[in-house]
Amino acid sequence: MMYVQWKRFKWRCEYYFGYLWSFAFFTVGSIAGDEFFSQGDIKTGFEFLGGCALMSLYFLICSRKAQISYHQVISEMREKICHNGFINKR
């Protein structure tokens, strides 16, 4: 049972850290882009803003898919366990 709990924890951490990385890329890209804009380097500022925004969206989408998948699998596991009579439905 401890192995299953460890796998569930690991799986949850994957999508939680994905959300954190998404926020970090968005924040760092905005700060770096602002610095480049204030120094007059418009092209590099837009590259940082665009690149970090795309990476932020990538991590956000992947984390959301992982979260949906996690909850679907957990729901299916609960249905199978309840169907087999191991635990009572709540």
GROMACS .gro file of N, CA, C and O in nm:
model
  360
    1MET      N    1   0.082  -0.120   0.000
    1MET     CA    2   0.000   0.000   0.000
    1MET      C    3   0.086   0.126   0.000
    1MET      O    4   0.050   0.224  -0.061
    2MET      N    5   0.199   0.118   0.068
    2MET     CA    6   0.287   0.234   0.074
    2MET      C    7   0.342   0.269  -0.065
    2MET      O    8   0.358   0.386  -0.098
    3TYR      N    9   0.365   0.166  -0.147
    3TYR     CA   10   0.415   0.188  -0.282
    3TYR      C   11   0.312   0.266  -0.365
    3TYR      O   12   0.347   0.358  -0.439
    4VAL      N   13   0.185   0.230  -0.351
    4VAL     CA   14   0.079   0.298  -0.425
    4VAL      C   15   0.069   0.444  -0.380
    4VAL      O   16   0.054   0.534  -0.463
    5GLN      N   17   0.078   0.467  -0.250
    5GLN     CA   18   0.073   0.605  -0.201
    5GLN      C   19   0.192   0.686  -0.251
    5GLN      O   20   0.178   0.803  -0.285
    6TRP      N   21   0.309   0.622  -0.257
    6TRP     CA   22   0.427   0.692  -0.308
    6TRP      C   23   0.410   0.728  -0.455
    6TRP      O   24   0.444   0.838  -0.498
    7LYS      N   25   0.355   0.636  -0.534
    7LYS     CA   26   0.334   0.663  -0.677
    7LYS      C   27   0.232   0.776  -0.695
    7LYS      O   28   0.250   0.862  -0.781
    8ARG      N   29   0.125   0.776  -0.614
    8ARG     CA   30   0.027   0.882  -0.624
    8ARG      C   31   0.087   1.017  -0.587
    8ARG      O   32   0.062   1.118  -0.653
    9PHE      N   33   0.169   1.019  -0.483
    9PHE     CA   34   0.235   1.143  -0.442
    9PHE      C   35   0.329   1.193  -0.552
    9PHE      O   36   0.330   1.312  -0.586
   10LYS      N   37   0.406   1.103  -0.609
   10LYS     CA   38   0.498   1.139  -0.717
   10LYS      C   39   0.423   1.193  -0.838
   10LYS      O   40   0.463   1.292  -0.899
   11TRP      N   41   0.312   1.131  -0.870
   11TRP     CA   42   0.231   1.173  -0.984
   11TRP      C   43   0.171   1.312  -0.959
   11TRP      O   44   0.168   1.396  -1.048
   12ARG      N   45   0.122   1.335  -0.837
   12ARG     CA   46   0.068   1.468  -0.803
   12ARG      C   47   0.176   1.574  -0.811
   12ARG      O   48   0.153   1.686  -0.858
   13CYS      N   49   0.295   1.542  -0.761
   13CYS     CA   50   0.404   1.640  -0.764
   13CYS      C   51   0.443   1.680  -0.905
   13CYS      O   52   0.482   1.794  -0.928
   14GLU      N   53   0.431   1.587  -0.999
   14GLU     CA   54   0.464   1.619  -1.138
   14GLU      C   55   0.378   1.733  -1.191
   14GLU      O   56   0.429   1.827  -1.252
   15TYR      N   57   0.248   1.726  -1.167
   15TYR     CA   58   0.168   1.835  -1.221
   15TYR      C   59   0.173   1.960  -1.133
   15TYR      O   60   0.160   2.072  -1.183
   16TYR      N   61   0.195   1.945  -1.003
   16TYR     CA   62   0.212   2.065  -0.920
   16TYR      C   63   0.337   2.143  -0.962
   16TYR      O   64   0.334   2.265  -0.974
   17PHE      N   65   0.448   2.072  -0.981
   17PHE     CA   66   0.571   2.140  -1.023
   17PHE      C   67   0.560   2.195  -1.164
   17PHE      O   68   0.623   2.295  -1.197
   18GLY      N   69   0.479   2.134  -1.248
   18GLY     CA   70   0.453   2.191  -1.380
   18GLY      C   71   0.387   2.326  -1.372
   18GLY      O   72   0.423   2.420  -1.444
   19TYR      N   73   0.291   2.340  -1.280
   19TYR     CA   74   0.227   2.470  -1.259
   19TYR      C   75   0.329   2.572  -1.205
   19TYR      O   76   0.327   2.689  -1.244
   20LEU      N   77   0.415   2.528  -1.116
   20LEU     CA   78   0.518   2.619  -1.062
   20LEU      C   79   0.614   2.663  -1.171
   20LEU      O   80   0.652   2.781  -1.178
   21TRP      N   81   0.657   2.569  -1.257
   21TRP     CA   82   0.747   2.606  -1.366
   21TRP      C   83   0.678   2.703  -1.462
   21TRP      O   84   0.741   2.795  -1.515
   22SER      N   85   0.550   2.681  -1.487
   22SER     CA   86   0.476   2.771  -1.575
   22SER      C   87   0.477   2.913  -1.519
   22SER      O   88   0.504   3.010  -1.591
   23PHE      N   89   0.448   2.926  -1.391
   23PHE     CA   90   0.450   3.057  -1.327
   23PHE      C   91   0.591   3.118  -1.330
   23PHE      O   92   0.608   3.237  -1.357
   24ALA      N   93   0.693   3.035  -1.305
   24ALA     CA   94   0.831   3.085  -1.303
   24ALA      C   95   0.873   3.136  -1.441
   24ALA      O   96   0.933   3.244  -1.452
   25PHE      N   97   0.843   3.062  -1.547
   25PHE     CA   98   0.879   3.107  -1.681
   25PHE      C   99   0.808   3.237  -1.716
   25PHE      O  100   0.868   3.327  -1.775
   26PHE      N  101   0.681   3.247  -1.679
   26PHE     CA  102   0.607   3.369  -1.711
   26PHE      C  103   0.666   3.489  -1.636
   26PHE      O  104   0.685   3.596  -1.693
   27THR      N  105   0.697   3.470  -1.509
   27THR     CA  106   0.750   3.580  -1.428
   27THR      C  107   0.890   3.621  -1.473
   27THR      O  108   0.917   3.740  -1.492
   28VAL      N  109   0.978   3.523  -1.489
   28VAL     CA  110   1.116   3.554  -1.529
   28VAL      C  111   1.119   3.616  -1.668
   28VAL      O  112   1.194   3.711  -1.693
   29GLY      N  113   1.037   3.565  -1.760
   29GLY     CA  114   1.032   3.622  -1.894
   29GLY      C  115   0.985   3.766  -1.894
   29GLY      O  116   1.038   3.851  -1.968
   30SER      N  117   0.887   3.795  -1.810
   30SER     CA  118   0.837   3.933  -1.801
   30SER      C  119   0.942   4.028  -1.744
   30SER      O  120   0.962   4.139  -1.794
   31ILE      N  121   1.011   3.982  -1.640
   31ILE     CA  122   1.114   4.067  -1.578
   31ILE      C  123   1.231   4.089  -1.674
   31ILE      O  124   1.279   4.202  -1.691
   32ALA      N  125   1.276   3.980  -1.739
   32ALA     CA  126   1.388   3.992  -1.833
   32ALA      C  127   1.349   4.078  -1.953
   32ALA      O  128   1.428   4.162  -2.000
   33GLY      N  129   1.227   4.057  -2.004
   33GLY     CA  130   1.181   4.140  -2.116
   33GLY      C  131   1.174   4.287  -2.080
   33GLY      O  132   1.213   4.374  -2.159
   34ASP      N  133   1.128   4.316  -1.960
   34ASP     CA  134   1.122   4.455  -1.913
   34ASP      C  135   1.261   4.517  -1.906
   34ASP      O  136   1.281   4.632  -1.943
   35GLU      N  137   1.357   4.440  -1.857
   35GLU     CA  138   1.495   4.490  -1.850
   35GLU      C  139   1.551   4.520  -1.988
   35GLU      O  140   1.616   4.624  -2.009
   36PHE      N  141   1.527   4.431  -2.083
   36PHE     CA  142   1.577   4.455  -2.219
   36PHE      C  143   1.507   4.573  -2.283
   36PHE      O  144   1.569   4.652  -2.356
   37PHE      N  145   1.376   4.588  -2.259
   37PHE     CA  146   1.304   4.703  -2.314
   37PHE      C  147   1.358   4.834  -2.256
   37PHE      O  148   1.373   4.933  -2.327
   38SER      N  149   1.385   4.835  -2.127
   38SER     CA  150   1.434   4.958  -2.064
   38SER      C  151   1.575   4.992  -2.110
   38SER      O  152   1.615   5.108  -2.107
   39GLN      N  153   1.652   4.892  -2.155
   39GLN     CA  154   1.786   4.919  -2.208
   39GLN      C  155   1.783   4.954  -2.356
   39GLN      O  156   1.886   4.988  -2.414
   40GLY      N  157   1.666   4.946  -2.418
   40GLY     CA  158   1.653   4.983  -2.558
   40GLY      C  159   1.669   4.867  -2.655
   40GLY      O  160   1.668   4.888  -2.777
   41ASP      N  161   1.686   4.745  -2.607
   41ASP     CA  162   1.702   4.628  -2.693
   41ASP      C  163   1.565   4.564  -2.713
   41ASP      O  164   1.528   4.467  -2.647
   42ILE      N  165   1.490   4.618  -2.810
   42ILE     CA  166   1.351   4.578  -2.831
   42ILE      C  167   1.342   4.433  -2.882
   42ILE      O  168   1.258   4.355  -2.836
   43LYS      N  169   1.428   4.397  -2.977
   43LYS     CA  170   1.422   4.264  -3.037
   43LYS      C  171   1.443   4.154  -2.933
   43LYS      O  172   1.368   4.057  -2.926
   44THR      N  173   1.545   4.168  -2.850
   44THR     CA  174   1.573   4.068  -2.748
   44THR      C  175   1.462   4.065  -2.643
   44THR      O  176   1.427   3.958  -2.592
   45GLY      N  177   1.405   4.180  -2.613
   45GLY     CA  178   1.294   4.186  -2.518
   45GLY      C  179   1.174   4.107  -2.567
   45GLY      O  180   1.114   4.030  -2.491
   46PHE      N  181   1.140   4.123  -2.696
   46PHE     CA  182   1.029   4.046  -2.752
   46PHE      C  183   1.062   3.897  -2.760
   46PHE      O  184   0.974   3.813  -2.742
   47GLU      N  185   1.188   3.864  -2.788
   47GLU     CA  186   1.227   3.723  -2.790
   47GLU      C  187   1.209   3.659  -2.652
   47GLU      O  188   1.161   3.546  -2.642
   48PHE      N  189   1.250   3.731  -2.548
   48PHE     CA  190   1.232   3.678  -2.413
   48PHE      C  191   1.085   3.666  -2.377
   48PHE      O  192   1.042   3.564  -2.322
   49LEU      N  193   1.007   3.768  -2.407
   49LEU     CA  194   0.864   3.763  -2.376
   49LEU      C  195   0.795   3.650  -2.450
   49LEU      O  196   0.719   3.573  -2.392
   50GLY      N  197   0.821   3.640  -2.579
   50GLY     CA  198   0.757   3.535  -2.660
   50GLY      C  199   0.801   3.396  -2.621
   50GLY      O  200   0.719   3.305  -2.606
   51GLY      N  201   0.932   3.376  -2.606
   51GLY     CA  202   0.984   3.244  -2.570
   51GLY      C  203   0.936   3.197  -2.434
   51GLY      O  204   0.894   3.082  -2.418
   52CYS      N  205   0.941   3.285  -2.338
   52CYS     CA  206   0.898   3.246  -2.204
   52CYS      C  207   0.746   3.228  -2.196
   52CYS      O  208   0.698   3.142  -2.122
   53ALA      N  209   0.673   3.306  -2.273
   53ALA     CA  210   0.527   3.287  -2.275
   53ALA      C  211   0.492   3.152  -2.336
   53ALA      O  212   0.403   3.082  -2.286
   54LEU      N  213   0.562   3.113  -2.442
   54LEU     CA  214   0.536   2.982  -2.503
   54LEU      C  215   0.574   2.868  -2.408
   54LEU      O  216   0.501   2.768  -2.398
   55MET      N  217   0.686   2.880  -2.340
   55MET     CA  218   0.726   2.777  -2.244
   55MET      C  219   0.627   2.770  -2.128
   55MET      O  220   0.594   2.662  -2.080
   56SER      N  221   0.579   2.885  -2.086
   56SER     CA  222   0.480   2.888  -1.979
   56SER      C  223   0.352   2.818  -2.021
   56SER      O  224   0.296   2.737  -1.945
   57LEU      N  225   0.305   2.844  -2.141
   57LEU     CA  226   0.185   2.777  -2.192
   57LEU      C  227   0.208   2.627  -2.206
   57LEU      O  228   0.119   2.546  -2.177
   58TYR      N  229   0.327   2.588  -2.252
   58TYR     CA  230   0.359   2.446  -2.267
   58TYR      C  231   0.349   2.374  -2.133
   58TYR      O  232   0.285   2.270  -2.122
   59PHE      N  233   0.413   2.429  -2.030
   59PHE     CA  234   0.407   2.366  -1.898
   59PHE      C  235   0.266   2.368  -1.841
   59PHE      O  236   0.223   2.273  -1.775
   60LEU      N  237   0.192   2.473  -1.866
   60LEU     CA  238   0.055   2.482  -1.817
   60LEU      C  239  -0.034   2.375  -1.880
   60LEU      O  240  -0.109   2.306  -1.811
   61ILE      N  241  -0.023   2.358  -2.012
   61ILE     CA  242  -0.105   2.260  -2.082
   61ILE      C  243  -0.066   2.118  -2.040
   61ILE      O  244  -0.153   2.034  -2.014
   62CYS      N  245   0.064   2.091  -2.032
   62CYS     CA  246   0.108   1.956  -1.991
   62CYS      C  247   0.066   1.925  -1.848
   62CYS      O  248   0.025   1.812  -1.818
   63SER      N  249   0.074   2.022  -1.760
   63SER     CA  250   0.034   2.000  -1.621
   63SER      C  251  -0.116   1.976  -1.611
   63SER      O  252  -0.161   1.892  -1.534
   64ARG      N  253  -0.192   2.049  -1.688
   64ARG     CA  254  -0.338   2.031  -1.685
   64ARG      C  255  -0.376   1.893  -1.736
   64ARG      O  256  -0.463   1.826  -1.679
   65LYS      N  257  -0.311   1.847  -1.844
   65LYS     CA  258  -0.339   1.713  -1.896
   65LYS      C  259  -0.301   1.606  -1.793
   65LYS      O  260  -0.373   1.508  -1.776
   66ALA      N  261  -0.187   1.625  -1.727
   66ALA     CA  262  -0.145   1.529  -1.624
   66ALA      C  263  -0.242   1.527  -1.508
   66ALA      O  264  -0.273   1.420  -1.453
   67GLN      N  265  -0.294   1.642  -1.470
   67GLN     CA  266  -0.389   1.649  -1.360
   67GLN      C  267  -0.520   1.579  -1.397
   67GLN      O  268  -0.574   1.502  -1.316
   68ILE      N  269  -0.569   1.600  -1.517
   68ILE     CA  270  -0.692   1.535  -1.561
   68ILE      C  271  -0.672   1.384  -1.565
   68ILE      O  272  -0.757   1.307  -1.519
   69SER      N  273  -0.560   1.341  -1.621
   69SER     CA  274  -0.530   1.199  -1.628
   69SER      C  275  -0.521   1.137  -1.489
   69SER      O  276  -0.574   1.027  -1.465
   70TYR      N  277  -0.455   1.205  -1.398
   70TYR     CA  278  -0.442   1.156  -1.261
   70TYR      C  279  -0.579   1.133  -1.197
   70TYR      O  280  -0.606   1.027  -1.141
   71HIS      N  281  -0.666   1.232  -1.209
   71HIS     CA  282  -0.796   1.221  -1.144
   71HIS      C  283  -0.885   1.115  -1.211
   71HIS      O  284  -0.964   1.050  -1.143
   72GLN      N  285  -0.870   1.097  -1.342
   72GLN     CA  286  -0.945   0.992  -1.409
   72GLN      C  287  -0.901   0.854  -1.361
   72GLN      O  288  -0.984   0.767  -1.334
   73VAL      N  289  -0.770   0.833  -1.353
   73VAL     CA  290  -0.719   0.703  -1.310
   73VAL      C  291  -0.758   0.676  -1.165
   73VAL      O  292  -0.801   0.564  -1.131
   74ILE      N  293  -0.748   0.775  -1.078
   74ILE     CA  294  -0.786   0.757  -0.938
   74ILE      C  295  -0.935   0.725  -0.927
   74ILE      O  296  -0.977   0.639  -0.849
   75SER      N  297  -1.017   0.792  -1.007
   75SER     CA  298  -1.161   0.766  -1.006
   75SER      C  299  -1.190   0.622  -1.051
   75SER      O  300  -1.273   0.553  -0.991
   76GLU      N  301  -1.121   0.578  -1.157
   76GLU     CA  302  -1.141   0.440  -1.204
   76GLU      C  303  -1.095   0.339  -1.100
   76GLU      O  304  -1.161   0.236  -1.080
   77MET      N  305  -0.984   0.368  -1.032
   77MET     CA  306  -0.937   0.277  -0.928
   77MET      C  307  -1.038   0.268  -0.814
   77MET      O  308  -1.066   0.159  -0.764
   78ARG      N  309  -1.095   0.380  -0.773
   78ARG     CA  310  -1.194   0.380  -0.666
   78ARG      C  311  -1.319   0.301  -0.706
   78ARG      O  312  -1.375   0.228  -0.625
   79GLU      N  313  -1.362   0.317  -0.832
   79GLU     CA  314  -1.479   0.243  -0.878
   79GLU      C  315  -1.453   0.093  -0.876
   79GLU      O  316  -1.539   0.015  -0.835
   80LYS      N  317  -1.334   0.051  -0.920
   80LYS     CA  318  -1.302  -0.092  -0.919
   80LYS      C  319  -1.294  -0.147  -0.777
   80LYS      O  320  -1.342  -0.256  -0.749
   81ILE      N  321  -1.234  -0.069  -0.688
   81ILE     CA  322  -1.222  -0.114  -0.549
   81ILE      C  323  -1.360  -0.123  -0.485
   81ILE      O  324  -1.392  -0.220  -0.417
   82CYS      N  325  -1.445  -0.024  -0.509
   82CYS     CA  326  -1.581  -0.027  -0.452
   82CYS      C  327  -1.663  -0.139  -0.515
   82CYS      O  328  -1.742  -0.204  -0.446
   83HIS      N  329  -1.646  -0.162  -0.643
   83HIS     CA  330  -1.721  -0.267  -0.712
   83HIS      C  331  -1.683  -0.406  -0.658
   83HIS      O  332  -1.769  -0.493  -0.647
   84ASN      N  333  -1.557  -0.424  -0.627
   84ASN     CA  334  -1.512  -0.553  -0.575
   84ASN      C  335  -1.544  -0.569  -0.426
   84ASN      O  336  -1.520  -0.676  -0.370
   85GLY      N  337  -1.591  -0.465  -0.362
   85GLY     CA  338  -1.634  -0.475  -0.224
   85GLY      C  339  -1.525  -0.459  -0.122
   85GLY      O  340  -1.543  -0.496  -0.007
   86PHE      N  341  -1.409  -0.406  -0.160
   86PHE     CA  342  -1.300  -0.389  -0.064
   86PHE      C  343  -1.328  -0.276   0.035
   86PHE      O  344  -1.293  -0.284   0.151
   87ILE      N  345  -1.391  -0.170  -0.013
   87ILE     CA  346  -1.428  -0.059   0.075
   87ILE      C  347  -1.570  -0.018   0.045
   87ILE      O  348  -1.625  -0.047  -0.061
   88ASN      N  349  -1.631   0.053   0.135
   88ASN     CA  350  -1.766   0.104   0.115
   88ASN      C  351  -1.760   0.232   0.034
   88ASN      O  352  -1.666   0.310   0.044
   89LYS      N  353  -1.864   0.255  -0.045
   89LYS     CA  354  -1.871   0.381  -0.119
   89LYS      C  355  -1.897   0.495  -0.023
   89LYS      O  356  -1.966   0.481   0.076
   90ARG      N  357  -1.840   0.609  -0.054
   90ARG     CA  358  -1.859   0.726   0.031
   90ARG      C  359  -1.951   0.821  -0.035
   90ARG      O  360  -1.965   0.837  -0.146
   0.00000   0.00000   0.00000
